[in-house]
Each structure stands twice: as structure tokens, then as C-alpha cells.
Amino acid sequence: MTSEELMKEAIRLANENIKNGGGPFGALIADRDGNIVSTGVNRVTADNDPTAHAEVSAIRSASEKLKTFSLEGYVIYTSCEPCPMCLGAIYWAHLDKIYYGNTKSDAKDINFDDSFIYDELSLNPAERKLASQQLLHSEAIKTFERWANKTDKTPY
């Protein structure tokens, strides 16, 4: 399939999901030859899962199907520019490229506004609206030291 055909499929998934009680977002992951590996739709309210965004669902499905945590060599097509959570997941999955239809401004226009999260990320944790406090650093750091010294770990 061409990039345009793959994007049309992501948009079709979003439209179909609206009919099925989900949000207006659809995504798919394809290989370099344009073959669809996985799909995902927004099921946040339908499944009562705030992480059930289309992109995250497509990544989880592709990783399970391909039996790997690295999706290097694959691309994601999503009906909307990814939110901060999905963008982070896309980076962690090592996808090669993002194609998107609607922009985050388009999403904001229909009350899917993630700009406050981008604003919060630029702040020092003590200045954020969501209270946070560091605890037991001297104990927690020992876990990181153990990981750093582990010789048989799988890096990711």
C-alpha cells in the first residue's frame, strides 16, 4: 500500500471507532513495503483505560505480533499528531517515522487539548500543577547501580 492508502486506512479506523463508541483516533503500523502489521484505535472511554490511545494500542499489538520491543524498520500512520504519551511511546518503540493526518491544534479544537502537558514538561517538578516529591533516593539509586553493573542485561 502507498503512504496515502495507509493514511486513509488510519482515518477509516478512526471513523469506524466513533461508530463503536470510541474516540476519533486510529493508527496502524506498517513495514517499509507498505504492509500493515497492526492497528489500534482509541478505547479510553470504552475500556476505562486512559492509556488506550490508538498509537499505544498499535504499538502493543505490533510488538506482541513481532515478538520484539524494538519496532525499528517500521512506520506509524495515525489519524492525528500524537499526544505526549503516544509520542513518548513511539520514541521508545524506535519507529522510523510518523505520518499523521490532523494536527494537535485540530485536536484542541474538538476538546482534545494536550498543550497543558507540554507546558508542564518544561517546568521543574516542584513547579508543576501535579504535586510530586522525591522519596528514598539513597535506596532507589541502589537499583539503578545494580542495573548498571549487570553484565547480562538486554539494553533498550
JSON list of C-alpha atoms in Angstrom, two decimals:
[
{"chain": "A", "resi": 1, "resn": "MET", "atom": "CA", "xyz": [0.00, 0.00, 0.00]},
{"chain": "A", "resi": 2, "resn": "THR", "atom": "CA", "xyz": [1.10, 3.58, -0.60]},
{"chain": "A", "resi": 3, "resn": "SER", "atom": "CA", "xyz": [1.53, 6.11, 2.20]},
{"chain": "A", "resi": 4, "resn": "GLU", "atom": "CA", "xyz": [-1.72, 7.77, 1.15]},
{"chain": "A", "resi": 5, "resn": "GLU", "atom": "CA", "xyz": [-3.58, 4.45, 1.24]},
{"chain": "A", "resi": 6, "resn": "LEU", "atom": "CA", "xyz": [-2.16, 3.67, 4.67]},
{"chain": "A", "resi": 7, "resn": "MET", "atom": "CA", "xyz": [-3.21, 7.09, 5.98]},
{"chain": "A", "resi": 8, "resn": "LYS", "atom": "CA", "xyz": [-6.69, 6.58, 4.55]},
{"chain": "A", "resi": 9, "resn": "GLU", "atom": "CA", "xyz": [-6.84, 3.31, 6.48]},
{"chain": "A", "resi": 10, "resn": "ALA", "atom": "CA", "xyz": [-5.83, 5.05, 9.73]},
{"chain": "A", "resi": 11, "resn": "ILE", "atom": "CA", "xyz": [-8.57, 7.63, 9.12]},
{"chain": "A", "resi": 12, "resn": "ARG", "atom": "CA", "xyz": [-11.06, 4.85, 8.30]},
{"chain": "A", "resi": 13, "resn": "LEU", "atom": "CA", "xyz": [-10.17, 3.15, 11.60]},
{"chain": "A", "resi": 14, "resn": "ALA", "atom": "CA", "xyz": [-10.83, 6.42, 13.45]},
{"chain": "A", "resi": 15, "resn": "ASN", "atom": "CA", "xyz": [-14.22, 6.85, 11.77]},
{"chain": "A", "resi": 16, "resn": "GLU", "atom": "CA", "xyz": [-15.19, 3.24, 12.45]},
{"chain": "A", "resi": 17, "resn": "ASN", "atom": "CA", "xyz": [-14.15, 3.63, 16.07]},
{"chain": "A", "resi": 18, "resn": "ILE", "atom": "CA", "xyz": [-16.53, 6.54, 16.55]},
{"chain": "A", "resi": 19, "resn": "LYS", "atom": "CA", "xyz": [-19.36, 4.22, 15.47]},
{"chain": "A", "resi": 20, "resn": "ASN", "atom": "CA", "xyz": [-18.14, 1.65, 18.01]},
{"chain": "A", "resi": 21, "resn": "GLY", "atom": "CA", "xyz": [-18.15, 4.01, 20.98]},
{"chain": "A", "resi": 22, "resn": "GLY", "atom": "CA", "xyz": [-14.51, 5.05, 20.95]},
{"chain": "A", "resi": 23, "resn": "GLY", "atom": "CA", "xyz": [-12.68, 8.29, 20.34]},
{"chain": "A", "resi": 24, "resn": "PRO", "atom": "CA", "xyz": [-11.92, 9.76, 16.88]},
{"chain": "A", "resi": 25, "resn": "PHE", "atom": "CA", "xyz": [-8.42, 8.33, 16.59]},
{"chain": "A", "resi": 26, "resn": "GLY", "atom": "CA", "xyz": [-6.97, 5.45, 14.60]},
{"chain": "A", "resi": 27, "resn": "ALA", "atom": "CA", "xyz": [-3.44, 4.25, 13.95]},
{"chain": "A", "resi": 28, "resn": "LEU", "atom": "CA", "xyz": [-1.56, 1.49, 12.21]},
{"chain": "A", "resi": 29, "resn": "ILE", "atom": "CA", "xyz": [1.99, 0.26, 11.95]},
{"chain": "A", "resi": 30, "resn": "ALA", "atom": "CA", "xyz": [3.37, -0.82, 8.59]},
{"chain": "A", "resi": 31, "resn": "ASP", "atom": "CA", "xyz": [6.61, -2.24, 7.32]},
{"chain": "A", "resi": 32, "resn": "ARG", "atom": "CA", "xyz": [8.76, -0.49, 4.72]},
{"chain": "A", "resi": 33, "resn": "ASP", "atom": "CA", "xyz": [6.89, -2.28, 1.92]},
{"chain": "A", "resi": 34, "resn": "GLY", "atom": "CA", "xyz": [3.53, -0.83, 2.99]},
{"chain": "A", "resi": 35, "resn": "ASN", "atom": "CA", "xyz": [2.18, -3.99, 4.62]},
{"chain": "A", "resi": 36, "resn": "ILE", "atom": "CA", "xyz": [0.06, -3.40, 7.71]},
{"chain": "A", "resi": 37, "resn": "VAL", "atom": "CA", "xyz": [1.47, -5.14, 10.78]},
{"chain": "A", "resi": 38, "resn": "SER", "atom": "CA", "xyz": [-1.01, -3.90, 13.39]},
{"chain": "A", "resi": 39, "resn": "THR", "atom": "CA", "xyz": [-3.80, -1.43, 14.02]},
{"chain": "A", "resi": 40, "resn": "GLY", "atom": "CA", "xyz": [-5.11, 0.44, 17.03]},
{"chain": "A", "resi": 41, "resn": "VAL", "atom": "CA", "xyz": [-7.98, 2.71, 17.92]},
{"chain": "A", "resi": 42, "resn": "ASN", "atom": "CA", "xyz": [-8.76, 4.96, 20.85]},
{"chain": "A", "resi": 43, "resn": "ARG", "atom": "CA", "xyz": [-10.65, 2.99, 23.52]},
{"chain": "A", "resi": 44, "resn": "VAL", "atom": "CA", "xyz": [-10.07, 5.30, 26.51]},
{"chain": "A", "resi": 45, "resn": "THR", "atom": "CA", "xyz": [-13.72, 5.74, 27.50]},
{"chain": "A", "resi": 46, "resn": "ALA", "atom": "CA", "xyz": [-14.96, 2.45, 26.06]},
{"chain": "A", "resi": 47, "resn": "ASP", "atom": "CA", "xyz": [-12.42, 0.44, 28.09]},
{"chain": "A", "resi": 48, "resn": "ASN", "atom": "CA", "xyz": [-11.94, 2.84, 31.02]},
{"chain": "A", "resi": 49, "resn": "ASP", "atom": "CA", "xyz": [-8.22, 2.91, 30.25]},
{"chain": "A", "resi": 50, "resn": "PRO", "atom": "CA", "xyz": [-6.52, 6.32, 30.00]},
{"chain": "A", "resi": 51, "resn": "THR", "atom": "CA", "xyz": [-3.58, 4.73, 28.16]},
{"chain": "A", "resi": 52, "resn": "ALA", "atom": "CA", "xyz": [-5.71, 3.07, 25.46]},
{"chain": "A", "resi": 53, "resn": "HIS", "atom": "CA", "xyz": [-4.79, 5.56, 22.75]},
{"chain": "A", "resi": 54, "resn": "ALA", "atom": "CA", "xyz": [-4.67, 4.40, 19.14]},
{"chain": "A", "resi": 55, "resn": "GLU", "atom": "CA", "xyz": [-0.90, 4.68, 18.79]},
{"chain": "A", "resi": 56, "resn": "VAL", "atom": "CA", "xyz": [-0.15, 2.85, 22.05]},
{"chain": "A", "resi": 57, "resn": "SER", "atom": "CA", "xyz": [-2.60, 0.10, 21.12]},
{"chain": "A", "resi": 58, "resn": "ALA", "atom": "CA", "xyz": [-0.98, -0.29, 17.67]},
{"chain": "A", "resi": 59, "resn": "ILE", "atom": "CA", "xyz": [2.50, -0.44, 19.23]},
{"chain": "A", "resi": 60, "resn": "ARG", "atom": "CA", "xyz": [1.42, -3.05, 21.77]},
{"chain": "A", "resi": 61, "resn": "SER", "atom": "CA", "xyz": [-0.16, -5.16, 19.05]},
{"chain": "A", "resi": 62, "resn": "ALA", "atom": "CA", "xyz": [2.85, -4.92, 16.72]},
{"chain": "A", "resi": 63, "resn": "SER", "atom": "CA", "xyz": [5.31, -5.74, 19.50]},
{"chain": "A", "resi": 64, "resn": "GLU", "atom": "CA", "xyz": [3.29, -8.77, 20.51]},
{"chain": "A", "resi": 65, "resn": "LYS", "atom": "CA", "xyz": [2.90, -9.97, 16.92]},
{"chain": "A", "resi": 66, "resn": "LEU", "atom": "CA", "xyz": [6.55, -9.42, 16.02]},
{"chain": "A", "resi": 67, "resn": "LYS", "atom": "CA", "xyz": [7.84, -10.62, 19.41]},
{"chain": "A", "resi": 68, "resn": "THR", "atom": "CA", "xyz": [10.10, -7.60, 19.88]},
{"chain": "A", "resi": 69, "resn": "PHE", "atom": "CA", "xyz": [10.19, -4.37, 21.85]},
{"chain": "A", "resi": 70, "resn": "SER", "atom": "CA", "xyz": [12.00, -2.54, 19.04]},
{"chain": "A", "resi": 71, "resn": "LEU", "atom": "CA", "xyz": [9.94, -1.57, 16.02]},
{"chain": "A", "resi": 72, "resn": "GLU", "atom": "CA", "xyz": [12.91, -0.22, 14.11]},
{"chain": "A", "resi": 73, "resn": "GLY", "atom": "CA", "xyz": [12.25, -0.63, 10.41]},
{"chain": "A", "resi": 74, "resn": "TYR", "atom": "CA", "xyz": [8.53, 0.12, 10.78]},
{"chain": "A", "resi": 75, "resn": "VAL", "atom": "CA", "xyz": [6.47, 3.30, 10.50]},
{"chain": "A", "resi": 76, "resn": "ILE", "atom": "CA", "xyz": [3.29, 4.50, 12.17]},
{"chain": "A", "resi": 77, "resn": "TYR", "atom": "CA", "xyz": [0.34, 6.16, 10.47]},
{"chain": "A", "resi": 78, "resn": "THR", "atom": "CA", "xyz": [-2.02, 7.94, 12.81]},
{"chain": "A", "resi": 79, "resn": "SER", "atom": "CA", "xyz": [-5.13, 9.97, 12.15]},
{"chain": "A", "resi": 80, "resn": "CYS", "atom": "CA", "xyz": [-3.83, 12.74, 14.43]},
{"chain": "A", "resi": 81, "resn": "GLU", "atom": "CA", "xyz": [-0.49, 14.14, 15.56]},
{"chain": "A", "resi": 82, "resn": "PRO", "atom": "CA", "xyz": [0.45, 12.07, 18.63]},
{"chain": "A", "resi": 83, "resn": "CYS", "atom": "CA", "xyz": [-0.13, 13.34, 22.15]},
{"chain": "A", "resi": 84, "resn": "PRO", "atom": "CA", "xyz": [2.85, 13.49, 24.55]},
{"chain": "A", "resi": 85, "resn": "MET", "atom": "CA", "xyz": [2.21, 9.96, 25.89]},
{"chain": "A", "resi": 86, "resn": "CYS", "atom": "CA", "xyz": [1.96, 8.46, 22.41]},
{"chain": "A", "resi": 87, "resn": "LEU", "atom": "CA", "xyz": [4.93, 10.42, 21.13]},
{"chain": "A", "resi": 88, "resn": "GLY", "atom": "CA", "xyz": [6.98, 9.05, 24.02]},
{"chain": "A", "resi": 89, "resn": "ALA", "atom": "CA", "xyz": [5.80, 5.52, 23.25]},
{"chain": "A", "resi": 90, "resn": "ILE", "atom": "CA", "xyz": [6.70, 5.99, 19.57]},
{"chain": "A", "resi": 91, "resn": "TYR", "atom": "CA", "xyz": [10.22, 7.07, 20.51]},
{"chain": "A", "resi": 92, "resn": "TRP", "atom": "CA", "xyz": [10.60, 4.16, 22.96]},
{"chain": "A", "resi": 93, "resn": "ALA", "atom": "CA", "xyz": [9.40, 1.74, 20.27]},
{"chain": "A", "resi": 94, "resn": "HIS", "atom": "CA", "xyz": [12.08, 3.09, 17.88]},
{"chain": "A", "resi": 95, "resn": "LEU", "atom": "CA", "xyz": [9.66, 3.51, 14.97]},
{"chain": "A", "resi": 96, "resn": "ASP", "atom": "CA", "xyz": [11.35, 5.04, 11.93]},
{"chain": "A", "resi": 97, "resn": "LYS", "atom": "CA", "xyz": [8.76, 7.68, 11.04]},
{"chain": "A", "resi": 98, "resn": "ILE", "atom": "CA", "xyz": [5.39, 9.17, 11.98]},
{"chain": "A", "resi": 99, "resn": "TYR", "atom": "CA", "xyz": [2.76, 10.06, 9.41]},
{"chain": "A", "resi": 100, "resn": "TYR", "atom": "CA", "xyz": [-0.24, 11.94, 10.79]},
{"chain": "A", "resi": 101, "resn": "GLY", "atom": "CA", "xyz": [-3.43, 13.45, 9.46]},
{"chain": "A", "resi": 102, "resn": "ASN", "atom": "CA", "xyz": [-4.86, 16.01, 11.89]},
{"chain": "A", "resi": 103, "resn": "THR", "atom": "CA", "xyz": [-2.66, 18.31, 13.95]},
{"chain": "A", "resi": 104, "resn": "LYS", "atom": "CA", "xyz": [-2.63, 18.81, 17.71]},
{"chain": "A", "resi": 105, "resn": "SER", "atom": "CA", "xyz": [-4.34, 22.16, 17.04]},
{"chain": "A", "resi": 106, "resn": "ASP", "atom": "CA", "xyz": [-7.14, 20.34, 15.21]},
{"chain": "A", "resi": 107, "resn": "ALA", "atom": "CA", "xyz": [-7.48, 18.04, 18.24]},
{"chain": "A", "resi": 108, "resn": "LYS", "atom": "CA", "xyz": [-7.55, 21.04, 20.57]},
{"chain": "A", "resi": 109, "resn": "ASP", "atom": "CA", "xyz": [-10.42, 22.48, 18.52]},
{"chain": "A", "resi": 110, "resn": "ILE", "atom": "CA", "xyz": [-12.57, 19.46, 19.43]},
{"chain": "A", "resi": 111, "resn": "ASN", "atom": "CA", "xyz": [-11.53, 19.49, 23.12]},
{"chain": "A", "resi": 112, "resn": "PHE", "atom": "CA", "xyz": [-8.61, 17.06, 22.96]},
{"chain": "A", "resi": 113, "resn": "ASP", "atom": "CA", "xyz": [-6.09, 19.60, 24.26]},
{"chain": "A", "resi": 114, "resn": "ASP", "atom": "CA", "xyz": [-2.71, 18.25, 25.37]},
{"chain": "A", "resi": 115, "resn": "SER", "atom": "CA", "xyz": [-0.92, 21.61, 25.43]},
{"chain": "A", "resi": 116, "resn": "PHE", "atom": "CA", "xyz": [-1.01, 21.72, 29.23]},
{"chain": "A", "resi": 117, "resn": "ILE", "atom": "CA", "xyz": [1.11, 18.56, 29.34]},
{"chain": "A", "resi": 118, "resn": "TYR", "atom": "CA", "xyz": [3.72, 20.05, 27.02]},
{"chain": "A", "resi": 119, "resn": "ASP", "atom": "CA", "xyz": [3.74, 23.14, 29.27]},
{"chain": "A", "resi": 120, "resn": "GLU", "atom": "CA", "xyz": [4.12, 21.03, 32.41]},
{"chain": "A", "resi": 121, "resn": "LEU", "atom": "CA", "xyz": [7.04, 19.04, 30.97]},
{"chain": "A", "resi": 122, "resn": "SER", "atom": "CA", "xyz": [9.09, 22.20, 30.58]},
{"chain": "A", "resi": 123, "resn": "LEU", "atom": "CA", "xyz": [8.75, 23.02, 34.29]},
{"chain": "A", "resi": 124, "resn": "ASN", "atom": "CA", "xyz": [10.82, 21.90, 37.23]},
{"chain": "A", "resi": 125, "resn": "PRO", "atom": "CA", "xyz": [8.85, 19.10, 39.00]},
{"chain": "A", "resi": 126, "resn": "ALA", "atom": "CA", "xyz": [8.32, 21.35, 42.06]},
{"chain": "A", "resi": 127, "resn": "GLU", "atom": "CA", "xyz": [6.59, 23.95, 39.85]},
{"chain": "A", "resi": 128, "resn": "ARG", "atom": "CA", "xyz": [4.12, 21.58, 38.18]},
{"chain": "A", "resi": 129, "resn": "LYS", "atom": "CA", "xyz": [0.40, 21.52, 38.95]},
{"chain": "A", "resi": 130, "resn": "LEU", "atom": "CA", "xyz": [0.57, 17.83, 39.86]},
{"chain": "A", "resi": 131, "resn": "ALA", "atom": "CA", "xyz": [2.39, 17.59, 43.18]},
{"chain": "A", "resi": 132, "resn": "SER", "atom": "CA", "xyz": [5.46, 15.38, 43.21]},
{"chain": "A", "resi": 133, "resn": "GLN", "atom": "CA", "xyz": [8.07, 14.67, 45.82]},
{"chain": "A", "resi": 134, "resn": "GLN", "atom": "CA", "xyz": [11.24, 12.63, 45.71]},
{"chain": "A", "resi": 135, "resn": "LEU", "atom": "CA", "xyz": [11.49, 9.95, 48.42]},
{"chain": "A", "resi": 136, "resn": "LEU", "atom": "CA", "xyz": [14.17, 7.44, 49.40]},
{"chain": "A", "resi": 137, "resn": "HIS", "atom": "CA", "xyz": [16.64, 8.37, 46.69]},
{"chain": "A", "resi": 138, "resn": "SER", "atom": "CA", "xyz": [19.54, 6.72, 48.52]},
{"chain": "A", "resi": 139, "resn": "GLU", "atom": "CA", "xyz": [17.62, 3.41, 48.49]},
{"chain": "A", "resi": 140, "resn": "ALA", "atom": "CA", "xyz": [16.22, 3.75, 44.96]},
{"chain": "A", "resi": 141, "resn": "ILE", "atom": "CA", "xyz": [19.62, 4.56, 43.41]},
{"chain": "A", "resi": 142, "resn": "LYS", "atom": "CA", "xyz": [20.91, 1.14, 44.50]},
{"chain": "A", "resi": 143, "resn": "THR", "atom": "CA", "xyz": [18.52, -0.47, 41.99]},
{"chain": "A", "resi": 144, "resn": "PHE", "atom": "CA", "xyz": [19.98, 1.67, 39.20]},
{"chain": "A", "resi": 145, "resn": "GLU", "atom": "CA", "xyz": [23.50, 0.80, 40.33]},
{"chain": "A", "resi": 146, "resn": "ARG", "atom": "CA", "xyz": [22.57, -2.90, 40.24]},
{"chain": "A", "resi": 147, "resn": "TRP", "atom": "CA", "xyz": [21.25, -2.46, 36.69]},
{"chain": "A", "resi": 148, "resn": "ALA", "atom": "CA", "xyz": [24.32, -0.51, 35.58]},
{"chain": "A", "resi": 149, "resn": "ASN", "atom": "CA", "xyz": [26.59, -3.29, 36.84]},
{"chain": "A", "resi": 150, "resn": "LYS", "atom": "CA", "xyz": [24.53, -6.16, 35.40]},
{"chain": "A", "resi": 151, "resn": "THR", "atom": "CA", "xyz": [26.54, -7.88, 32.67]},
{"chain": "A", "resi": 152, "resn": "ASP", "atom": "CA", "xyz": [23.76, -9.94, 31.10]},
{"chain": "A", "resi": 153, "resn": "LYS", "atom": "CA", "xyz": [21.11, -7.25, 30.59]},
{"chain": "A", "resi": 154, "resn": "THR", "atom": "CA", "xyz": [19.22, -6.62, 27.38]},
{"chain": "A", "resi": 155, "resn": "PRO", "atom": "CA", "xyz": [19.68, -2.93, 26.53]},
{"chain": "A", "resi": 156, "resn": "TYR", "atom": "CA", "xyz": [16.76, -0.97, 25.15]}
]
